[in-house]
Short mmCIF file of C-alpha atoms and ligand atoms in Angstrom, two decimals:
data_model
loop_
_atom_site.label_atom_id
_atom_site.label_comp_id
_atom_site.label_asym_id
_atom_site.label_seq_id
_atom_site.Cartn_x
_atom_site.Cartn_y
_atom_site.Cartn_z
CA UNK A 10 114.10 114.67 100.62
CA UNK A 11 113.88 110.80 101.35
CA UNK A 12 111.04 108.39 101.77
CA UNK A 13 111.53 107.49 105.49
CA UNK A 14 108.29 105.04 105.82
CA UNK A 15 105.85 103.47 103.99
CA UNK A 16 102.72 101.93 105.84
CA UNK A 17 100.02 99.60 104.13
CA UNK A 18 96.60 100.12 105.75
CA UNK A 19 93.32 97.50 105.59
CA UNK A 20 90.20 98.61 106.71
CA UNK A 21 86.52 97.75 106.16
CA UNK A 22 84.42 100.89 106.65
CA UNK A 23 81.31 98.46 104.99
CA UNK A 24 83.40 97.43 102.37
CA UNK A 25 87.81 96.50 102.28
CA UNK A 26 90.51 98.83 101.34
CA UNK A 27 93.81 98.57 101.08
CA UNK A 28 96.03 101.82 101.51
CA UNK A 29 99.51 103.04 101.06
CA UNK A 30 101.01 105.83 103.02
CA UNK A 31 104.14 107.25 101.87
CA UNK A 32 105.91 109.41 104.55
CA UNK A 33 109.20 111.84 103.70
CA UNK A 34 111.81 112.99 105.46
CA UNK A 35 110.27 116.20 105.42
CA UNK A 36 107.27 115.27 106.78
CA UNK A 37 105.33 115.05 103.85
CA UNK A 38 102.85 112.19 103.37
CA UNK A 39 100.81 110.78 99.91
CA UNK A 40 98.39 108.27 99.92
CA UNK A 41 97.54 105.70 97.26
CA UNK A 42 94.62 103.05 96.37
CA UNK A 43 95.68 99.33 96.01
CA UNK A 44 92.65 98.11 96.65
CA UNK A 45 91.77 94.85 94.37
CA UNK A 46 88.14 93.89 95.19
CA UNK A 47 88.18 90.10 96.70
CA UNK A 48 91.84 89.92 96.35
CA UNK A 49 92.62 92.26 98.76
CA UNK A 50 95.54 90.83 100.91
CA UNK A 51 97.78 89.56 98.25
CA UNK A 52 98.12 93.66 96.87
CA UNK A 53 98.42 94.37 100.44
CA UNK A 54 101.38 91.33 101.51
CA UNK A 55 102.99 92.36 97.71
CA UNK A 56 103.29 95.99 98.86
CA UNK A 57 104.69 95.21 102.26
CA UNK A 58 107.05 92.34 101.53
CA UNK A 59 108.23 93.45 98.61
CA UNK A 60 107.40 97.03 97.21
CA UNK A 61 108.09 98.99 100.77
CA UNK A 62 111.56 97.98 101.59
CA UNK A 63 112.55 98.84 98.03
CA UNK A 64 110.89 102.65 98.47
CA UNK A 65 112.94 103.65 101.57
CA UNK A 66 115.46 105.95 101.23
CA UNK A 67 114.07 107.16 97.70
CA UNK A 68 114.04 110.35 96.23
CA UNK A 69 110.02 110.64 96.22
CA UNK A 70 110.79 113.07 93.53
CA UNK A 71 111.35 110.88 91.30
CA UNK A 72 107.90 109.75 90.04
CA UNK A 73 108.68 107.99 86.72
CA UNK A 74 111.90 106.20 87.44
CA UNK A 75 110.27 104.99 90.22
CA UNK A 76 107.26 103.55 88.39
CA UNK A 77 109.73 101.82 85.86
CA UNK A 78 111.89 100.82 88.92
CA UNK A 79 108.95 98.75 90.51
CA UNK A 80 107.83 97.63 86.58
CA UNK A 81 110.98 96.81 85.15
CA UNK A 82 112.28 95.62 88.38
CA UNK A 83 109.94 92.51 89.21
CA UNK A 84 110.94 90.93 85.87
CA UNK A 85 107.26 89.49 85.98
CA UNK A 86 105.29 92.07 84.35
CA UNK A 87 101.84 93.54 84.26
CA UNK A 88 99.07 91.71 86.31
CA UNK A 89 96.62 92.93 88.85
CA UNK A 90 98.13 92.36 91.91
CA UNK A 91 101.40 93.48 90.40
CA UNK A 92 99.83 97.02 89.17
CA UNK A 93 97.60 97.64 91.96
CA UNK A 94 100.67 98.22 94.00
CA UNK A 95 102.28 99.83 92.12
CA UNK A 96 99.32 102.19 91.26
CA UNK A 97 99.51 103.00 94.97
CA UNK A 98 102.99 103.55 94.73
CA UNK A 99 102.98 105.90 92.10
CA UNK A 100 99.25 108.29 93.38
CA UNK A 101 101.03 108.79 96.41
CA UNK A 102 104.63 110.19 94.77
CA UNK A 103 101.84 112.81 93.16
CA UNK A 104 100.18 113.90 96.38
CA UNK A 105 103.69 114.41 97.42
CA UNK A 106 104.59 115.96 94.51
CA UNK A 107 101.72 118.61 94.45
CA UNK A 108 101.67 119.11 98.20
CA UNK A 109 105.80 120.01 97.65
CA UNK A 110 104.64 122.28 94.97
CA UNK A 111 101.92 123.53 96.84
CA UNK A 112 99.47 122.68 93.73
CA UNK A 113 96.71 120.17 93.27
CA UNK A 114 97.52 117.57 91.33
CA UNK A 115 95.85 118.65 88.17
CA UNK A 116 97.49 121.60 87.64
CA UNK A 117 101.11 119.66 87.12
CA UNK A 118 98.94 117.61 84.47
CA UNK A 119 98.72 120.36 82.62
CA UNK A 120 95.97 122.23 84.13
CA UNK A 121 91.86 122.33 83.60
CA UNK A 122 90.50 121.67 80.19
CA UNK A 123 86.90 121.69 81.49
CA UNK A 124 85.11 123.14 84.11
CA UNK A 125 83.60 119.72 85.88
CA UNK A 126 84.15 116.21 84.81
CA UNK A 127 80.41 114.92 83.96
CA UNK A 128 79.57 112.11 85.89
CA UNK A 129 77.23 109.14 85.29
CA UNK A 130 74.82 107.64 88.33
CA UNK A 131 73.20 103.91 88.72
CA UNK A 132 69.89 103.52 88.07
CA UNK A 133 69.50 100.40 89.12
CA UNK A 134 66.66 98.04 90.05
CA UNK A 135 64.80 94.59 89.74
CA UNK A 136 61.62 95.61 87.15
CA UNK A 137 61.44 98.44 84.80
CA UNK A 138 58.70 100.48 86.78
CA UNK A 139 61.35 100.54 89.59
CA UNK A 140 64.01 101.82 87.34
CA UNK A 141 62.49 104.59 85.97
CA UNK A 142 61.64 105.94 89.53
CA UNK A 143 65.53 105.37 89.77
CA UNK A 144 66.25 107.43 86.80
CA UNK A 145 64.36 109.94 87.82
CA UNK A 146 65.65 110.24 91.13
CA UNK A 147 68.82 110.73 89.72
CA UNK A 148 67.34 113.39 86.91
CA UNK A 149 65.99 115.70 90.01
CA UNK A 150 70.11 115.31 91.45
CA UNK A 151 71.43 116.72 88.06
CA UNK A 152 72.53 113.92 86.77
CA UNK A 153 72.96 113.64 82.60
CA UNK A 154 73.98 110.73 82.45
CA UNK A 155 72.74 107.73 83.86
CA UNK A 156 74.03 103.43 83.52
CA UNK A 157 70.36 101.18 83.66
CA UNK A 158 70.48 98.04 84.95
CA UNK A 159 67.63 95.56 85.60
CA UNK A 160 66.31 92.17 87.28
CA UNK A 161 65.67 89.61 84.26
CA UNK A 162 62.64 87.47 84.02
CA UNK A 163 63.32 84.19 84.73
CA UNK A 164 66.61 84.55 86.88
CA UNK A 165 66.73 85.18 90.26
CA UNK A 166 69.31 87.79 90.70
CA UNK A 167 71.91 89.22 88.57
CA UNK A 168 75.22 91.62 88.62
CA UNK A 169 74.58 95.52 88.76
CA UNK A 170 71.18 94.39 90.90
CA UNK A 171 72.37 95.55 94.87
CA UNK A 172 70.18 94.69 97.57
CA UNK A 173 71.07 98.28 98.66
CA UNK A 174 68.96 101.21 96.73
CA UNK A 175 71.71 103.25 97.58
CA UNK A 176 75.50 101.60 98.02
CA UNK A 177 75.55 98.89 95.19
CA UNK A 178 78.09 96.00 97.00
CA UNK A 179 78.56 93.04 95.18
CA UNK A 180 81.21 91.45 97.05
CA UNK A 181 78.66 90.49 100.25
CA UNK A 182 80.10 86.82 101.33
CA UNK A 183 83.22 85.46 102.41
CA UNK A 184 83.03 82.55 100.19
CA UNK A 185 81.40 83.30 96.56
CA UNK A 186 78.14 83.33 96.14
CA UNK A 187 76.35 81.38 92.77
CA UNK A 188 74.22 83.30 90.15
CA UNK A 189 72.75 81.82 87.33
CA UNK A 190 73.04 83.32 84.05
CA UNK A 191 70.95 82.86 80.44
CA UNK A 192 72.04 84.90 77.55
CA UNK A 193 68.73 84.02 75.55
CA UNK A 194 66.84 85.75 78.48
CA UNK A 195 68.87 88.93 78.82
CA UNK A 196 69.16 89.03 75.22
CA UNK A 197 65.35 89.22 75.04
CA UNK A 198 64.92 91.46 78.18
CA UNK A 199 67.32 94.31 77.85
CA UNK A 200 65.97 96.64 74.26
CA UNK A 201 62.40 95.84 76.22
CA UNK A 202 63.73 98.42 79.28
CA UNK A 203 65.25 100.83 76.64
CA UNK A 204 62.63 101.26 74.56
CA UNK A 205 60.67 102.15 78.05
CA UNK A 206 63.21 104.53 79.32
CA UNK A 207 63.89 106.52 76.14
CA UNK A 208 60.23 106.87 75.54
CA UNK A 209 59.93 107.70 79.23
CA UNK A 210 63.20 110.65 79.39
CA UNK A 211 63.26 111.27 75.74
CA UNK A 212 66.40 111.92 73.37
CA UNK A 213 68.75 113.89 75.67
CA UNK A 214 69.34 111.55 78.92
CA UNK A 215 72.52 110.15 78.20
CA UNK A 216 71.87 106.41 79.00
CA UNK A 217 74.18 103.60 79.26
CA UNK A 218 74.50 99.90 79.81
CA UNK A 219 77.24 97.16 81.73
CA UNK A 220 76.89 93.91 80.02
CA UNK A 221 79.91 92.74 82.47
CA UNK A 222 81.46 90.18 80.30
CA UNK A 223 78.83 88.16 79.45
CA UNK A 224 78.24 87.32 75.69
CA UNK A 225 79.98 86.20 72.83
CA UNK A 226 80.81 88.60 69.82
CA UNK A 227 77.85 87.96 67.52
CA UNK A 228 75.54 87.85 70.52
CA UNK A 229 77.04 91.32 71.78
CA UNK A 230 76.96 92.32 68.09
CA UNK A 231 72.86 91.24 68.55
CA UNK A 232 72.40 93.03 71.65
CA UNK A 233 74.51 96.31 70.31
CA UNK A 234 71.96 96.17 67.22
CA UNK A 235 68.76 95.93 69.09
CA UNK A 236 70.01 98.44 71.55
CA UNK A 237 70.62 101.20 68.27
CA UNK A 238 67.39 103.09 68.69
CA UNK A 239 67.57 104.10 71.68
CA UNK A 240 71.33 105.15 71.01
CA UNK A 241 73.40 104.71 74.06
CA UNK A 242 76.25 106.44 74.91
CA UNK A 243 78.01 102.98 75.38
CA UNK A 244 77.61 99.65 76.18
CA UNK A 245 80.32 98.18 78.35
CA UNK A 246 82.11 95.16 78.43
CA UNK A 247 80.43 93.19 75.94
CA UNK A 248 82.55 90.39 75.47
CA UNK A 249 85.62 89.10 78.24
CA UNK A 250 88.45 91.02 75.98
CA UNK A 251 91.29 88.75 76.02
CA UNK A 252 91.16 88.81 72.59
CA UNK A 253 90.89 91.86 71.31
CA UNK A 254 90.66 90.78 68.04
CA UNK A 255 87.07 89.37 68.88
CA UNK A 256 85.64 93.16 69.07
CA UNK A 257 85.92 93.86 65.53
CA UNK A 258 82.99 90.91 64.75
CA UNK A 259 81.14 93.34 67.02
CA UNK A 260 82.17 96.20 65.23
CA UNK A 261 81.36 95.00 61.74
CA UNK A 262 77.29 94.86 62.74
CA UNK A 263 76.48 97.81 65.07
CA UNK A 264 77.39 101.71 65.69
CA UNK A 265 76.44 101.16 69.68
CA UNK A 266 79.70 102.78 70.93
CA UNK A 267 81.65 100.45 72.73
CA UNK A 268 83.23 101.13 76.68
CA UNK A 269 85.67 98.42 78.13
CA UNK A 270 88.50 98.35 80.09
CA UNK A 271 87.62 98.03 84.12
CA UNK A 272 89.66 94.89 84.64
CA UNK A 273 92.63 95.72 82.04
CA UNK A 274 96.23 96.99 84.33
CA UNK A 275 98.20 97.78 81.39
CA UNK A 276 98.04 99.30 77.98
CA UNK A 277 99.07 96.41 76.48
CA UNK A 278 95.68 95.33 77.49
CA UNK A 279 93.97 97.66 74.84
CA UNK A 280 96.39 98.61 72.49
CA UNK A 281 94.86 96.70 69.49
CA UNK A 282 91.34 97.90 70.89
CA UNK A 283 92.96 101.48 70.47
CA UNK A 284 94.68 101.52 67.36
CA UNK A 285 92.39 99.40 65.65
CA UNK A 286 89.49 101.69 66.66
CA UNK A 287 87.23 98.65 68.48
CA UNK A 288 86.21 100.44 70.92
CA UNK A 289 85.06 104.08 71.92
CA UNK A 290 85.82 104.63 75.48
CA UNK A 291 88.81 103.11 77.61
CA UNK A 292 87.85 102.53 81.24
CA UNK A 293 90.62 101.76 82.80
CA UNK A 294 91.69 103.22 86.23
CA UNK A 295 94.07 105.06 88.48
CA UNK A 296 94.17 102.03 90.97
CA UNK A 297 94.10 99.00 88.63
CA UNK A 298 95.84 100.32 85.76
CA UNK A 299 99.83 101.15 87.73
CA UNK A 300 99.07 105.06 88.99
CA UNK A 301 98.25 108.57 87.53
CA UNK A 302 101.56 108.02 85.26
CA UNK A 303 100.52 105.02 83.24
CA UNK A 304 96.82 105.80 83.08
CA UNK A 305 97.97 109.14 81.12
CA UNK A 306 99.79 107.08 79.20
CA UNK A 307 96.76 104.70 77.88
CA UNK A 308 94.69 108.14 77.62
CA UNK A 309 97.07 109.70 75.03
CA UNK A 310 97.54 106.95 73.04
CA UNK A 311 93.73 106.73 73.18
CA UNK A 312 93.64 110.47 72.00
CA UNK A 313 95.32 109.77 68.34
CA UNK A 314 92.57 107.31 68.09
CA UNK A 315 89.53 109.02 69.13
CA UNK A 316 88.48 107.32 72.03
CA UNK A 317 87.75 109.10 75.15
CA UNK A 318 88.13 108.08 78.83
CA UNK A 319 85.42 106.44 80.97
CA UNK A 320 87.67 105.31 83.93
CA UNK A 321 85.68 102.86 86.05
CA UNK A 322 84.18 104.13 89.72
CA UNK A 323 83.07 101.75 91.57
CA UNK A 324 82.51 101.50 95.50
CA UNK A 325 85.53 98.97 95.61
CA UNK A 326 87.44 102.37 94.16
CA UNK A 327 88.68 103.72 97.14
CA UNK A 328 87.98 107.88 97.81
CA UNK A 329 91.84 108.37 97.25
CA UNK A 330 91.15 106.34 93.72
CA UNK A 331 88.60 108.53 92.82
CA UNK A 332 90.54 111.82 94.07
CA UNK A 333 93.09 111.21 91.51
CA UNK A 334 90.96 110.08 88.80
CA UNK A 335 89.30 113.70 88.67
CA UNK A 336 92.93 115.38 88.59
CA UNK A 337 93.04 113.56 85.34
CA UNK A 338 89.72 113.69 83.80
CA UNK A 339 89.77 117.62 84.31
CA UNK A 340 92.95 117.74 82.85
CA UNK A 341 92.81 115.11 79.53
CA UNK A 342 91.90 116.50 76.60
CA UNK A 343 90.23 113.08 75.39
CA UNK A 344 87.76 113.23 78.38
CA UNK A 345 84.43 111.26 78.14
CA UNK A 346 82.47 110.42 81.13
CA UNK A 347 83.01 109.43 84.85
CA UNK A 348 81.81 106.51 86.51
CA UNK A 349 80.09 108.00 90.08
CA UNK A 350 79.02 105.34 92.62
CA UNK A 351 78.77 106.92 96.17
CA UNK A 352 80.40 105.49 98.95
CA UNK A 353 78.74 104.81 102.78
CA UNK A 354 78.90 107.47 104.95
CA UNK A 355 81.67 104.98 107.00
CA UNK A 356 83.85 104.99 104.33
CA UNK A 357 83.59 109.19 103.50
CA UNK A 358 84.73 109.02 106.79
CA UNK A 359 87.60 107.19 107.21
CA UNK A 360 89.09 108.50 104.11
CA UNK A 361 88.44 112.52 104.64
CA UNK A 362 88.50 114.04 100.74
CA UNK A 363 87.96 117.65 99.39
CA UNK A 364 86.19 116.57 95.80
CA UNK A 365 82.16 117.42 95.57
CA UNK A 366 79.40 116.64 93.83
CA UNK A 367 77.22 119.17 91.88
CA UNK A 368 74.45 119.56 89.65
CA UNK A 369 75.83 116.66 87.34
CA UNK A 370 79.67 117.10 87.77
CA UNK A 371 82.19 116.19 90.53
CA UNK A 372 85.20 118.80 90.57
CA UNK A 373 88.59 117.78 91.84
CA UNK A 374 90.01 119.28 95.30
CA UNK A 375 91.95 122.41 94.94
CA UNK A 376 93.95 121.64 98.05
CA UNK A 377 97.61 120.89 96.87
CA UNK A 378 98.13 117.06 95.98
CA UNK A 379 95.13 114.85 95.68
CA UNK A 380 93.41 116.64 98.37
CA UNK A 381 92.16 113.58 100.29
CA UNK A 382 93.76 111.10 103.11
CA UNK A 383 92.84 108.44 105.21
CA UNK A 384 91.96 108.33 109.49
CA UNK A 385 94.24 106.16 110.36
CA UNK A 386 92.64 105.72 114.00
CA UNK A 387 89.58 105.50 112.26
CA UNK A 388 90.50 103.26 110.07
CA UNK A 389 91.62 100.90 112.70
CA UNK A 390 88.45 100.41 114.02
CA UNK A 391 87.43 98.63 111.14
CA UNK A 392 89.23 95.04 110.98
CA UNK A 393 89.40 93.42 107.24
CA UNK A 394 86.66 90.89 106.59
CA UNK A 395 86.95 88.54 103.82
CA UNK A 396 84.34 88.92 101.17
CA UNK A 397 84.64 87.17 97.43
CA UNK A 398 82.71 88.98 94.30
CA UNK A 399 79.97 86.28 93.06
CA UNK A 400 80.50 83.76 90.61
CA UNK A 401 78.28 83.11 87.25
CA UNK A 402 77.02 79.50 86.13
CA UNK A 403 75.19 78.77 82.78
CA UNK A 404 71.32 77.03 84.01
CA UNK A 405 73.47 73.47 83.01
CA UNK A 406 75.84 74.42 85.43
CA UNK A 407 78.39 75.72 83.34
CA UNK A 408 81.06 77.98 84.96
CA UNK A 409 80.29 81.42 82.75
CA UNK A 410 81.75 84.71 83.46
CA UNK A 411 80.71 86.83 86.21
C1 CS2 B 517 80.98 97.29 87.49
C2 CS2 B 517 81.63 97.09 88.83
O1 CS2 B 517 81.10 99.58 87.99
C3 CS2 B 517 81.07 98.76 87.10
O2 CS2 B 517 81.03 99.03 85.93
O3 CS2 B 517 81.36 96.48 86.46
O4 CS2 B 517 80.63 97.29 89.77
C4 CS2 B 517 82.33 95.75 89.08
O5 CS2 B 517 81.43 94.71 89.11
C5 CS2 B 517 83.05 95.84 90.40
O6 CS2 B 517 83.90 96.95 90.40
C6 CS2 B 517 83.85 94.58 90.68
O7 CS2 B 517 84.68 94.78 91.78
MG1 MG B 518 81.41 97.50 84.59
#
């Protein structure tokens, strides 16, 4: 068997995508995520000018010397756009690969070693009165886990805020839009809504919080502090983690568990965090972090280390992204929690998937391969639109992260 054709597919069901769709000589198709939220074009012109011409006439078989193929090969190593494509790459050689065998995709990772992977919802809203109704709502769906986010006084919007109660879309202009940002009022803001909530849902509501890259390491090691009485399961991203070194000043002043991870592509990304024992819970993903192959790969090395998987979800996480990253959870023995943000009804649509949601849990398809695909026709009715994620000034003006 051969890979005949490879296609790369954009669409914007509500929000872009970018697609690959192997196709064998047998007939056999796989599908992979590339998408890269705001940067969508350049994974989708990297796959087609330079990734597809490469993959014809492949053995589709041949999952890991392809990945090292496409890795090795480009001489310039790791980067987004660089691993998104070849993330998409290497999900679709294990749709083949299960659809050959005639076995979903978890069952060549080794099988279940759970019976759902536990997913965690978004409470999120501009006061605190508003966000408990959130919680709540999310309570009565069977959720046990649930990520808070508010409004803080004194700024007039802020990340993990949507103007949707239901689809949370940050990336809503073509060119970025400004927020302004002050880490004395979120500093002050944030143990006010925990101390509400955990008084409100009591001890067993697992609760957690996205500080998306935002303080320094003694201000996250402040904020981690403050945030120990109400014990959350993690806070995420505290600090921008180029230096990874920077996590153990955190480390030295609080037991808040620690999640990063969403915008590393390769384990070199994390490999101090890891072996170091920084951080708690590595969130990388299927579609940023090159594929099902080197995601297991960052998960096992997490294992020796005791930290457990929290791969990132987002909306900008493509169906077929998510597909793949419950083949894993279910099958990892090092396991943690989920991220669960549900996609528009458009984009369910276009990209037709066999996972489901209950009481709490999502459960992988048991169709062989990934169990989901994408409408092409459908797809097709919905022409790209450019749309940049926000960026983040200090109230001086300062560029800050976002
Ligand atoms: C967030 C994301 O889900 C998360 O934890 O940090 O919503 C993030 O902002 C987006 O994925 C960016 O594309
Ligand atoms: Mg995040």
């Amino acid at each position: 068997m051969r890979i005949v054709d490879a296609r790369v597919i954009v669409t914007c069901p509500g929000r872009n995508f970018v697609t690959l769709k192997i196709v064998t000589s047998d007939g056999v198709t796989g599908v992979g995520d590339a998408t890269l939220n705001g940067r969508e074009l350049s994974v989708a012109s990297y796959l087609s000018e330079h990734v597809v011409p490469a993959l014809i006439g492949r053995d589709p078989a041949r999952i890991e010397d392809t990945w090292q193929y496409l890795y090795k090969g480009a001489y310039w190593r790791r980067g987004p756009v660089t691993m998104s494509a070849i993330a998409a790459v290497d999900t679709a050689l294990w749709d083949i690969k299960g659809k050959v065998a005639g076995l979903p995709v978890h069952q060549l990772l080794g099988g279940r070693s759970r019976d759902g992977v536990t997913v965690y919802g978004h409470a999120n809203a501009v006061d605190v009165d508003a966000v408990l109704s959130e919680i709540s709502a999310y309570i009565d769906l069977g959720y046990r886990a649930v990520r808070v986010q508010t409004g803080i006084p004194g700024l007039a919007s802020t990340y993990g805020v949507g103007k949707d109660r239901t689809f949370y879309e940050p990336a809503d202009a073509a060119i970025a839009t400004e927020n302004t940002w002050s880490t004395e009022a979120y500093l002050a803001h944030v143990p006010t809504v925990f101390a509400r909530v955990r008084d409100e849902f009591g001890p067993a509501l697992k609760l957690l919080h996205d500080v998306h890259h935002r303080l320094t390491p003694i201000e996250a090691a402040r904020l981690g502090r403050s945030l120990e009485p109400y014990h959350l399961t993690w806070m995420e991203d505290p600090v921008p983690a180029e230096l990874q070194s920077g996590f153990r000043e955190i480390r030295r002043h609080t037991t808040t568990p620690i999640a990063v991870g969403e915008v590393f592509n390769t384990i070199w990304d994390c490999q101090e965090l890891i072996t170091d024992q920084l951080i708690d819970y590595i969130r990388t993903t299927v579609v940023h972090a090159g594929g099902l192959t080197h995601l297991r790969r960052i998960f096992d090395l997490a294992a020796l280390y005791h930290v457990r998987s929290g791969s990132h979800g987002a909306t900008d996480l493509s169906p077929i992204c998510m597909s793949a990253a419950l083949h894993l959870d279910i099958s990892i023995p090092n396991f943690g929690l989920q991220e669960y943000m549900r996609h528009t009804p458009e984009t369910d649509e276009v990209f037709p998937h066999g996972y489901r949601y209950e009481g709490g849990y999502l459960h992988p398809s048991e169709e062989p391969g990934l169990g989901v695909d994408i409408d092409e026709e459908l797809a097709a009715r919905y022409p790209y639109r450019p749309a940049a994620l926000p960026v983040n000034r200090l109230e001086d003006g300062t560029m800050h992260s976002w």
